[in-house]
PDB file of C-alpha atoms and ligand atoms in Angstrom:
ATOM      1  CA  UNK A   1       3.009   9.715  34.530  1.00  0.00           C
ATOM      2  CA  UNK A   2       1.491   8.059  31.339  1.00  0.00           C
ATOM      3  CA  UNK A   3      -1.269   9.595  29.323  1.00  0.00           C
ATOM      4  CA  UNK A   4      -3.268   8.697  26.184  1.00  0.00           C
ATOM      5  CA  UNK A   5      -2.180  11.127  23.175  1.00  0.00           C
ATOM      6  CA  UNK A   6      -4.485  13.780  22.011  1.00  0.00           C
ATOM      7  CA  UNK A   7      -4.889  14.890  18.249  1.00  0.00           C
ATOM      8  CA  UNK A   8      -6.752  18.149  18.073  1.00  0.00           C
ATOM      9  CA  UNK A   9      -9.339  18.791  15.260  1.00  0.00           C
ATOM     10  CA  UNK A  10      -9.290  22.601  14.382  1.00  0.00           C
ATOM     11  CA  UNK A  11     -11.907  22.380  11.674  1.00  0.00           C
ATOM     12  CA  UNK A  12     -14.239  24.560  13.765  1.00  0.00           C
ATOM     13  CA  UNK A  13     -12.001  27.499  13.532  1.00  0.00           C
ATOM     14  CA  UNK A  14     -12.340  27.559   9.816  1.00  0.00           C
ATOM     15  CA  UNK A  15     -16.007  26.959  10.372  1.00  0.00           C
ATOM     16  CA  UNK A  16     -15.990  30.432  11.847  1.00  0.00           C
ATOM     17  CA  UNK A  17     -14.188  32.094   9.582  1.00  0.00           C
ATOM     18  CA  UNK A  18     -16.291  30.475   6.600  1.00  0.00           C
ATOM     19  CA  UNK A  19     -19.262  31.765   8.450  1.00  0.00           C
ATOM     20  CA  UNK A  20     -18.473  35.355   7.332  1.00  0.00           C
ATOM     21  CA  UNK A  21     -15.837  34.325   4.686  1.00  0.00           C
ATOM     22  CA  UNK A  22     -13.253  36.711   6.486  1.00  0.00           C
ATOM     23  CA  UNK A  23      -9.534  36.150   6.797  1.00  0.00           C
ATOM     24  CA  UNK A  24      -9.748  35.121  10.733  1.00  0.00           C
ATOM     25  CA  UNK A  25      -9.717  33.233  12.570  1.00  0.00           C
ATOM     26  CA  UNK A  26      -6.901  31.576  11.265  1.00  0.00           C
ATOM     27  CA  UNK A  27      -6.819  27.763  11.373  1.00  0.00           C
ATOM     28  CA  UNK A  28      -2.904  27.441  10.841  1.00  0.00           C
ATOM     29  CA  UNK A  29      -2.463  29.680  13.764  1.00  0.00           C
ATOM     30  CA  UNK A  30      -4.823  27.487  16.015  1.00  0.00           C
ATOM     31  CA  UNK A  31      -2.827  24.437  15.001  1.00  0.00           C
ATOM     32  CA  UNK A  32       0.437  26.113  16.342  1.00  0.00           C
ATOM     33  CA  UNK A  33      -1.252  27.089  19.483  1.00  0.00           C
ATOM     34  CA  UNK A  34      -2.567  23.904  20.155  1.00  0.00           C
ATOM     35  CA  UNK A  35       0.747  22.384  19.356  1.00  0.00           C
ATOM     36  CA  UNK A  36       2.544  24.489  21.723  1.00  0.00           C
ATOM     37  CA  UNK A  37      -0.042  23.583  24.334  1.00  0.00           C
ATOM     38  CA  UNK A  38       1.063  20.214  24.306  1.00  0.00           C
ATOM     39  CA  UNK A  39      -1.176  18.119  22.197  1.00  0.00           C
ATOM     40  CA  UNK A  40       0.380  15.114  19.908  1.00  0.00           C
ATOM     41  CA  UNK A  41      -1.034  15.876  16.605  1.00  0.00           C
ATOM     42  CA  UNK A  42      -3.360  17.996  14.462  1.00  0.00           C
ATOM     43  CA  UNK A  43      -6.163  16.761  12.959  1.00  0.00           C
ATOM     44  CA  UNK A  44      -8.249  18.397   9.987  1.00  0.00           C
ATOM     45  CA  UNK A  45     -10.944  17.207   7.619  1.00  0.00           C
ATOM     46  CA  UNK A  46     -10.877  18.587   3.889  1.00  0.00           C
ATOM     47  CA  UNK A  47     -14.188  18.179   2.722  1.00  0.00           C
ATOM     48  CA  UNK A  48     -14.575  17.668  -1.231  1.00  0.00           C
ATOM     49  CA  UNK A  49     -16.978  20.961  -0.915  1.00  0.00           C
ATOM     50  CA  UNK A  50     -14.284  22.525   1.608  1.00  0.00           C
ATOM     51  CA  UNK A  51     -16.952  24.227   3.636  1.00  0.00           C
ATOM     52  CA  UNK A  52     -14.483  24.816   6.518  1.00  0.00           C
ATOM     53  CA  UNK A  53     -11.033  23.957   5.949  1.00  0.00           C
ATOM     54  CA  UNK A  54      -9.886  25.045   2.543  1.00  0.00           C
ATOM     55  CA  UNK A  55      -6.877  23.527   0.271  1.00  0.00           C
ATOM     56  CA  UNK A  56      -4.682  26.334   1.244  1.00  0.00           C
ATOM     57  CA  UNK A  57      -4.959  25.694   4.841  1.00  0.00           C
ATOM     58  CA  UNK A  58      -3.895  22.233   4.890  1.00  0.00           C
ATOM     59  CA  UNK A  59      -0.414  23.235   2.841  1.00  0.00           C
ATOM     60  CA  UNK A  60       0.219  25.798   5.232  1.00  0.00           C
ATOM     61  CA  UNK A  61      -0.589  23.887   8.501  1.00  0.00           C
ATOM     62  CA  UNK A  62       1.527  21.051   7.192  1.00  0.00           C
ATOM     63  CA  UNK A  63       4.682  23.676   6.950  1.00  0.00           C
ATOM     64  CA  UNK A  64       3.927  25.038  10.334  1.00  0.00           C
ATOM     65  CA  UNK A  65       3.905  22.363  12.517  1.00  0.00           C
ATOM     66  CA  UNK A  66       6.395  20.008  14.016  1.00  0.00           C
ATOM     67  CA  UNK A  67       4.188  17.209  15.710  1.00  0.00           C
ATOM     68  CA  UNK A  68       2.392  14.756  13.083  1.00  0.00           C
ATOM     69  CA  UNK A  69      -0.727  16.189  10.576  1.00  0.00           C
ATOM     70  CA  UNK A  70      -3.522  13.874  10.468  1.00  0.00           C
ATOM     71  CA  UNK A  71      -5.526  14.540   7.473  1.00  0.00           C
ATOM     72  CA  UNK A  72      -8.916  13.290   7.605  1.00  0.00           C
ATOM     73  CA  UNK A  73     -10.456  12.750   4.374  1.00  0.00           C
ATOM     74  CA  UNK A  74     -12.900  10.980   1.912  1.00  0.00           C
ATOM     75  CA  UNK A  75     -11.927   8.106  -0.671  1.00  0.00           C
ATOM     76  CA  UNK A  76     -13.018  10.627  -3.425  1.00  0.00           C
ATOM     77  CA  UNK A  77     -10.126  10.195  -6.251  1.00  0.00           C
ATOM     78  CA  UNK A  78      -9.684  14.170  -6.219  1.00  0.00           C
ATOM     79  CA  UNK A  79      -8.841  14.036  -2.653  1.00  0.00           C
ATOM     80  CA  UNK A  80      -6.772  11.249  -2.620  1.00  0.00           C
ATOM     81  CA  UNK A  81      -4.740  12.921  -5.341  1.00  0.00           C
ATOM     82  CA  UNK A  82      -4.634  16.010  -2.938  1.00  0.00           C
ATOM     83  CA  UNK A  83      -3.294  13.816  -0.315  1.00  0.00           C
ATOM     84  CA  UNK A  84      -0.489  12.355  -2.411  1.00  0.00           C
ATOM     85  CA  UNK A  85       0.806  16.083  -3.078  1.00  0.00           C
ATOM     86  CA  UNK A  86       0.461  17.159   0.590  1.00  0.00           C
ATOM     87  CA  UNK A  87       1.954  13.967   2.040  1.00  0.00           C
ATOM     88  CA  UNK A  88       0.503  14.368   5.742  1.00  0.00           C
ATOM     89  CA  UNK A  89       2.071  11.914   7.951  1.00  0.00           C
ATOM     90  CA  UNK A  90      -1.187  10.386   8.309  1.00  0.00           C
ATOM     91  CA  UNK A  91      -4.486   9.950   6.491  1.00  0.00           C
ATOM     92  CA  UNK A  92      -7.772   8.944   8.339  1.00  0.00           C
ATOM     93  CA  UNK A  93     -10.230   7.893   5.730  1.00  0.00           C
ATOM     94  CA  UNK A  94     -13.986   8.807   6.605  1.00  0.00           C
ATOM     95  CA  UNK A  95     -17.117   8.472   4.908  1.00  0.00           C
ATOM     96  CA  UNK A  96     -18.305  11.881   3.595  1.00  0.00           C
ATOM     97  CA  UNK A  97     -22.155  12.929   2.679  1.00  0.00           C
ATOM     98  CA  UNK A  98     -22.752  16.362   1.434  1.00  0.00           C
ATOM     99  CA  UNK A  99     -25.800  17.085   3.509  1.00  0.00           C
ATOM    100  CA  UNK A 100     -24.368  15.914   6.887  1.00  0.00           C
ATOM    101  CA  UNK A 101     -23.554  18.305   9.827  1.00  0.00           C
ATOM    102  CA  UNK A 102     -20.601  16.343  10.617  1.00  0.00           C
ATOM    103  CA  UNK A 103     -19.611  12.758  10.078  1.00  0.00           C
ATOM    104  CA  UNK A 104     -22.200  10.296  10.865  1.00  0.00           C
ATOM    105  CA  UNK A 105     -20.739   7.061  11.340  1.00  0.00           C
ATOM    106  CA  UNK A 106     -17.650   4.921  10.722  1.00  0.00           C
ATOM    107  CA  UNK A 107     -16.944   4.087   6.997  1.00  0.00           C
ATOM    108  CA  UNK A 108     -18.296   0.612   6.110  1.00  0.00           C
ATOM    109  CA  UNK A 109     -14.909  -1.286   4.860  1.00  0.00           C
ATOM    110  CA  UNK A 110     -16.927  -4.473   4.042  1.00  0.00           C
ATOM    111  CA  UNK A 111     -19.387  -2.768   1.865  1.00  0.00           C
ATOM    112  CA  UNK A 112     -16.719  -0.403   0.157  1.00  0.00           C
ATOM    113  CA  UNK A 113     -13.715  -2.734   0.364  1.00  0.00           C
ATOM    114  CA  UNK A 114     -12.536  -2.397  -3.335  1.00  0.00           C
ATOM    115  CA  UNK A 115     -12.921   1.446  -3.184  1.00  0.00           C
ATOM    116  CA  UNK A 116     -11.110   1.621   0.009  1.00  0.00           C
ATOM    117  CA  UNK A 117      -8.389  -0.556  -0.945  1.00  0.00           C
ATOM    118  CA  UNK A 118      -7.689   1.433  -4.100  1.00  0.00           C
ATOM    119  CA  UNK A 119      -7.357   4.741  -1.702  1.00  0.00           C
ATOM    120  CA  UNK A 120      -5.038   2.823   0.738  1.00  0.00           C
ATOM    121  CA  UNK A 121      -2.764   1.326  -1.664  1.00  0.00           C
ATOM    122  CA  UNK A 122      -2.374   4.852  -3.154  1.00  0.00           C
ATOM    123  CA  UNK A 123      -1.557   6.502   0.051  1.00  0.00           C
ATOM    124  CA  UNK A 124       0.719   3.837   1.041  1.00  0.00           C
ATOM    125  CA  UNK A 125       2.615   4.092  -1.970  1.00  0.00           C
ATOM    126  CA  UNK A 126       3.433   7.805  -0.717  1.00  0.00           C
ATOM    127  CA  UNK A 127       4.306   6.308   2.592  1.00  0.00           C
ATOM    128  CA  UNK A 128       1.431   8.171   4.267  1.00  0.00           C
ATOM    129  CA  UNK A 129       0.095   6.232   7.198  1.00  0.00           C
ATOM    130  CA  UNK A 130      -3.499   5.175   6.881  1.00  0.00           C
ATOM    131  CA  UNK A 131      -6.098   5.130   9.519  1.00  0.00           C
ATOM    132  CA  UNK A 132      -9.665   3.785   9.216  1.00  0.00           C
ATOM    133  CA  UNK A 133     -12.483   5.363  10.994  1.00  0.00           C
ATOM    134  CA  UNK A 134     -14.886   2.754  11.870  1.00  0.00           C
ATOM    135  CA  UNK A 135     -17.689   1.728  14.055  1.00  0.00           C
ATOM    136  CA  UNK A 136     -17.032  -0.592  17.189  1.00  0.00           C
ATOM    137  CA  UNK A 137     -17.793  -3.704  14.825  1.00  0.00           C
ATOM    138  CA  UNK A 138     -15.622  -6.958  14.876  1.00  0.00           C
ATOM    139  CA  UNK A 139     -15.935  -7.229  11.376  1.00  0.00           C
ATOM    140  CA  UNK A 140     -15.082  -3.672  10.368  1.00  0.00           C
ATOM    141  CA  UNK A 141     -11.819  -4.619  12.343  1.00  0.00           C
ATOM    142  CA  UNK A 142     -11.111  -7.680  10.534  1.00  0.00           C
ATOM    143  CA  UNK A 143     -11.685  -6.005   7.265  1.00  0.00           C
ATOM    144  CA  UNK A 144      -9.210  -2.696   8.402  1.00  0.00           C
ATOM    145  CA  UNK A 145      -6.744  -5.764   9.071  1.00  0.00           C
ATOM    146  CA  UNK A 146      -7.314  -7.312   5.481  1.00  0.00           C
ATOM    147  CA  UNK A 147      -6.442  -4.041   4.037  1.00  0.00           C
ATOM    148  CA  UNK A 148      -3.106  -3.875   5.749  1.00  0.00           C
ATOM    149  CA  UNK A 149      -3.403  -0.491   7.594  1.00  0.00           C
ATOM    150  CA  UNK A 150      -1.944   0.058  11.014  1.00  0.00           C
ATOM    151  CA  UNK A 151      -4.289   2.400  12.581  1.00  0.00           C
ATOM    152  CA  UNK A 152      -8.030   2.286  13.286  1.00  0.00           C
ATOM    153  CA  UNK A 153     -10.083   5.033  14.878  1.00  0.00           C
ATOM    154  CA  UNK A 154     -13.132   3.977  16.630  1.00  0.00           C
ATOM    155  CA  UNK A 155     -16.318   6.171  16.404  1.00  0.00           C
ATOM    156  CA  UNK A 156     -17.385   7.401  19.712  1.00  0.00           C
ATOM    157  CA  UNK A 157     -20.521   9.288  18.184  1.00  0.00           C
ATOM    158  CA  UNK A 158     -23.154   7.008  19.591  1.00  0.00           C
ATOM    159  CA  UNK A 159     -21.607   7.065  22.786  1.00  0.00           C
ATOM    160  CA  UNK A 160     -21.289  10.672  22.664  1.00  0.00           C
ATOM    161  CA  UNK A 161     -24.839  11.533  22.183  1.00  0.00           C
ATOM    162  CA  UNK A 162     -27.246  12.546  24.734  1.00  0.00           C
ATOM    163  CA  UNK A 163     -28.811   9.024  25.152  1.00  0.00           C
ATOM    164  CA  UNK A 164     -30.208   7.260  28.673  1.00  0.00           C
ATOM    165  CA  UNK A 165     -27.277   6.291  30.866  1.00  0.00           C
ATOM    166  CA  UNK A 166     -27.863   2.616  30.526  1.00  0.00           C
ATOM    167  CA  UNK A 167     -27.584   2.813  26.829  1.00  0.00           C
ATOM    168  CA  UNK A 168     -24.389   4.852  27.003  1.00  0.00           C
ATOM    169  CA  UNK A 169     -23.018   2.197  29.552  1.00  0.00           C
ATOM    170  CA  UNK A 170     -23.803  -0.535  26.791  1.00  0.00           C
ATOM    171  CA  UNK A 171     -22.247   1.880  24.271  1.00  0.00           C
ATOM    172  CA  UNK A 172     -18.968   2.182  26.294  1.00  0.00           C
ATOM    173  CA  UNK A 173     -18.709  -1.809  26.812  1.00  0.00           C
ATOM    174  CA  UNK A 174     -19.065  -2.047  22.797  1.00  0.00           C
ATOM    175  CA  UNK A 175     -16.172   0.168  22.308  1.00  0.00           C
ATOM    176  CA  UNK A 176     -14.148  -1.344  25.051  1.00  0.00           C
ATOM    177  CA  UNK A 177     -14.782  -4.875  23.271  1.00  0.00           C
ATOM    178  CA  UNK A 178     -13.866  -3.339  20.117  1.00  0.00           C
ATOM    179  CA  UNK A 179     -10.648  -1.486  21.318  1.00  0.00           C
ATOM    180  CA  UNK A 180      -9.650  -4.944  22.902  1.00  0.00           C
ATOM    181  CA  UNK A 181     -10.084  -6.840  19.704  1.00  0.00           C
ATOM    182  CA  UNK A 182      -8.060  -3.993  17.551  1.00  0.00           C
ATOM    183  CA  UNK A 183      -5.238  -4.302  19.963  1.00  0.00           C
ATOM    184  CA  UNK A 184      -4.956  -7.993  19.697  1.00  0.00           C
ATOM    185  CA  UNK A 185      -5.208  -7.352  16.208  1.00  0.00           C
ATOM    186  CA  UNK A 186      -1.941  -5.401  16.628  1.00  0.00           C
ATOM    187  CA  UNK A 187      -3.441  -1.934  15.548  1.00  0.00           C
ATOM    188  CA  UNK A 188      -2.781   1.571  16.997  1.00  0.00           C
ATOM    189  CA  UNK A 189      -6.021   2.239  18.562  1.00  0.00           C
ATOM    190  CA  UNK A 190      -7.570   5.623  18.402  1.00  0.00           C
ATOM    191  CA  UNK A 191     -11.183   6.961  19.098  1.00  0.00           C
ATOM    192  CA  UNK A 192     -13.183  10.046  18.616  1.00  0.00           C
ATOM    193  CA  UNK A 193     -16.177  11.907  17.510  1.00  0.00           C
ATOM    194  CA  UNK A 194     -18.317  14.114  19.810  1.00  0.00           C
ATOM    195  CA  UNK A 195     -16.042  13.613  23.082  1.00  0.00           C
ATOM    196  CA  UNK A 196     -16.015  16.371  25.591  1.00  0.00           C
ATOM    197  CA  UNK A 197     -14.738  17.225  29.046  1.00  0.00           C
ATOM    198  CA  UNK A 198     -17.599  15.182  30.494  1.00  0.00           C
ATOM    199  CA  UNK A 199     -17.791  12.083  28.614  1.00  0.00           C
ATOM    200  CA  UNK A 200     -14.210  12.009  28.340  1.00  0.00           C
ATOM    201  CA  UNK A 201     -13.577  10.882  31.820  1.00  0.00           C
ATOM    202  CA  UNK A 202     -15.492   7.483  31.312  1.00  0.00           C
ATOM    203  CA  UNK A 203     -13.993   6.388  28.116  1.00  0.00           C
ATOM    204  CA  UNK A 204     -10.281   7.456  28.964  1.00  0.00           C
ATOM    205  CA  UNK A 205     -10.440   4.156  31.261  1.00  0.00           C
ATOM    206  CA  UNK A 206     -10.173   2.216  28.311  1.00  0.00           C
ATOM    207  CA  UNK A 207      -6.656   1.463  28.233  1.00  0.00           C
ATOM    208  CA  UNK A 208      -6.325  -0.272  24.733  1.00  0.00           C
ATOM    209  CA  UNK A 209      -7.284   3.129  23.199  1.00  0.00           C
ATOM    210  CA  UNK A 210      -4.010   5.000  22.932  1.00  0.00           C
ATOM    211  CA  UNK A 211      -5.172   8.151  21.249  1.00  0.00           C
ATOM    212  CA  UNK A 212      -8.130  10.619  21.111  1.00  0.00           C
ATOM    213  CA  UNK A 213      -9.241  13.051  18.288  1.00  0.00           C
ATOM    214  CA  UNK A 214     -11.165  15.825  19.628  1.00  0.00           C
ATOM    215  CA  UNK A 215     -12.409  19.029  18.075  1.00  0.00           C
ATOM    216  CA  UNK A 216     -15.710  20.506  18.781  1.00  0.00           C
ATOM    217  CA  UNK A 217     -15.781  20.630  22.497  1.00  0.00           C
ATOM    218  CA  UNK A 218     -12.275  21.992  22.821  1.00  0.00           C
ATOM    219  CA  UNK A 219     -12.705  24.549  20.324  1.00  0.00           C
ATOM    220  CA  UNK A 220     -16.008  25.677  21.787  1.00  0.00           C
ATOM    221  CA  UNK A 221     -14.451  25.594  25.404  1.00  0.00           C
ATOM    222  CA  UNK A 222     -11.443  28.072  23.933  1.00  0.00           C
ATOM    223  CA  UNK A 223     -14.184  30.680  23.432  1.00  0.00           C
ATOM    224  CA  UNK A 224     -14.263  31.426  27.344  1.00  0.00           C
ATOM    225  CA  UNK A 225     -10.588  29.968  28.131  1.00  0.00           C
ATOM    226  CA  UNK A 226      -8.623  30.621  25.277  1.00  0.00           C
ATOM    227  CA  UNK A 227      -7.270  27.658  23.162  1.00  0.00           C
ATOM    228  CA  UNK A 228      -4.335  26.970  24.967  1.00  0.00           C
ATOM    229  CA  UNK A 229      -5.861  26.304  28.265  1.00  0.00           C
ATOM    230  CA  UNK A 230      -8.753  24.629  26.729  1.00  0.00           C
ATOM    231  CA  UNK A 231      -6.441  22.167  25.264  1.00  0.00           C
ATOM    232  CA  UNK A 232      -4.281  21.930  28.480  1.00  0.00           C
ATOM    233  CA  UNK A 233      -7.684  21.040  30.354  1.00  0.00           C
ATOM    234  CA  UNK A 234      -8.328  18.173  27.842  1.00  0.00           C
ATOM    235  CA  UNK A 235      -4.861  16.886  28.319  1.00  0.00           C
ATOM    236  CA  UNK A 236      -5.260  16.926  32.207  1.00  0.00           C
ATOM    237  CA  UNK A 237      -8.140  14.273  31.904  1.00  0.00           C
ATOM    238  CA  UNK A 238      -6.048  11.837  29.863  1.00  0.00           C
ATOM    239  CA  UNK A 239      -3.257  11.243  32.536  1.00  0.00           C
ATOM    240  CA  UNK A 240      -3.301   7.795  33.785  1.00  0.00           C
TER     241      UNK A 240
HETATM  242  N1  LIG B 392     -12.562  11.855  14.515  1.00  0.00           N
HETATM  243  C1  LIG B 392     -13.087  11.619  13.428  1.00  0.00           C
HETATM  244  C2  LIG B 392     -12.779  10.787  12.408  1.00  0.00           C
HETATM  245  C3  LIG B 392     -14.019  12.887  12.799  1.00  0.00           C
HETATM  246  O1  LIG B 392     -14.529  12.850  11.490  1.00  0.00           O
HETATM  247  C4  LIG B 392     -14.154  13.988  13.764  1.00  0.00           C
HETATM  248  C5  LIG B 392     -15.052  15.161  13.320  1.00  0.00           C
HETATM  249  O2  LIG B 392     -14.212  15.701  12.170  1.00  0.00           O
HETATM  250  C6  LIG B 392     -13.435  13.721  15.130  1.00  0.00           C
HETATM  251  C7  LIG B 392     -12.767  12.964  15.186  1.00  0.00           C
HETATM  252  C8  LIG B 392     -13.684  15.337  16.144  1.00  0.00           C
HETATM  253  O3  LIG B 392     -15.036  15.208  16.309  1.00  0.00           O
HETATM  254  P1  LIG B 392     -15.434  16.192  17.084  1.00  0.00           P
HETATM  255  O4  LIG B 392     -15.281  17.376  16.565  1.00  0.00           O
HETATM  256  O5  LIG B 392     -16.926  16.093  17.575  1.00  0.00           O
HETATM  257  O6  LIG B 392     -14.691  16.063  18.455  1.00  0.00           O
END
């Protein structure tokens, strides 16, 4: 049986730790448990302000896991330098705004083309696969193609919000069109942001999406079920 790949974002384990500046819960332990539960990659967003995941965490996680490590990051020069040293399997470039609660939208590749190009070229030189987190818009996908990356991650943030059913259906169609277009352009197509055990049921029907990156809902469910069962529960929804 085929299933869509699942990347687990473990940032919220670190959010809990940083709420009290304790040494627990340890995100690296969470990464290992998620790996054992059968996910396909581990995702963390190392923010410039290190408000959840810390620099030490990413080095430890990279050492401990055997599955691919996907580092979400901004295009800030200092973070690109860190990624050059860390050498994750993949870097996903996202916009970063200090005041946001979480990533608020895709990176605008058209507006920031030159800056993104500089970061992409530096990462590619270190043989790090680059993914660009973008809104489901054709011109963004075209710009990603011009930038020469292999992966795009479509932002599902709008779709995942508590919006009227009709609006959500339209957003799902917009994501489907974007996924189809990206697939035609020969991208590996990922998607993520705000996905949970309910909305995944609709979006998993889009066959062009090859991977979902999910964090918050799974870490929340793990409070009640434990992390491994929460990961396995999401995996069960990804079977085709
Ligand atoms: N993908 C990207 C690019 C993100 O920025 C995030 C949030 O860090 C996620 C996926 C996971 O989002 P969530 O925690 O809402 O599942």
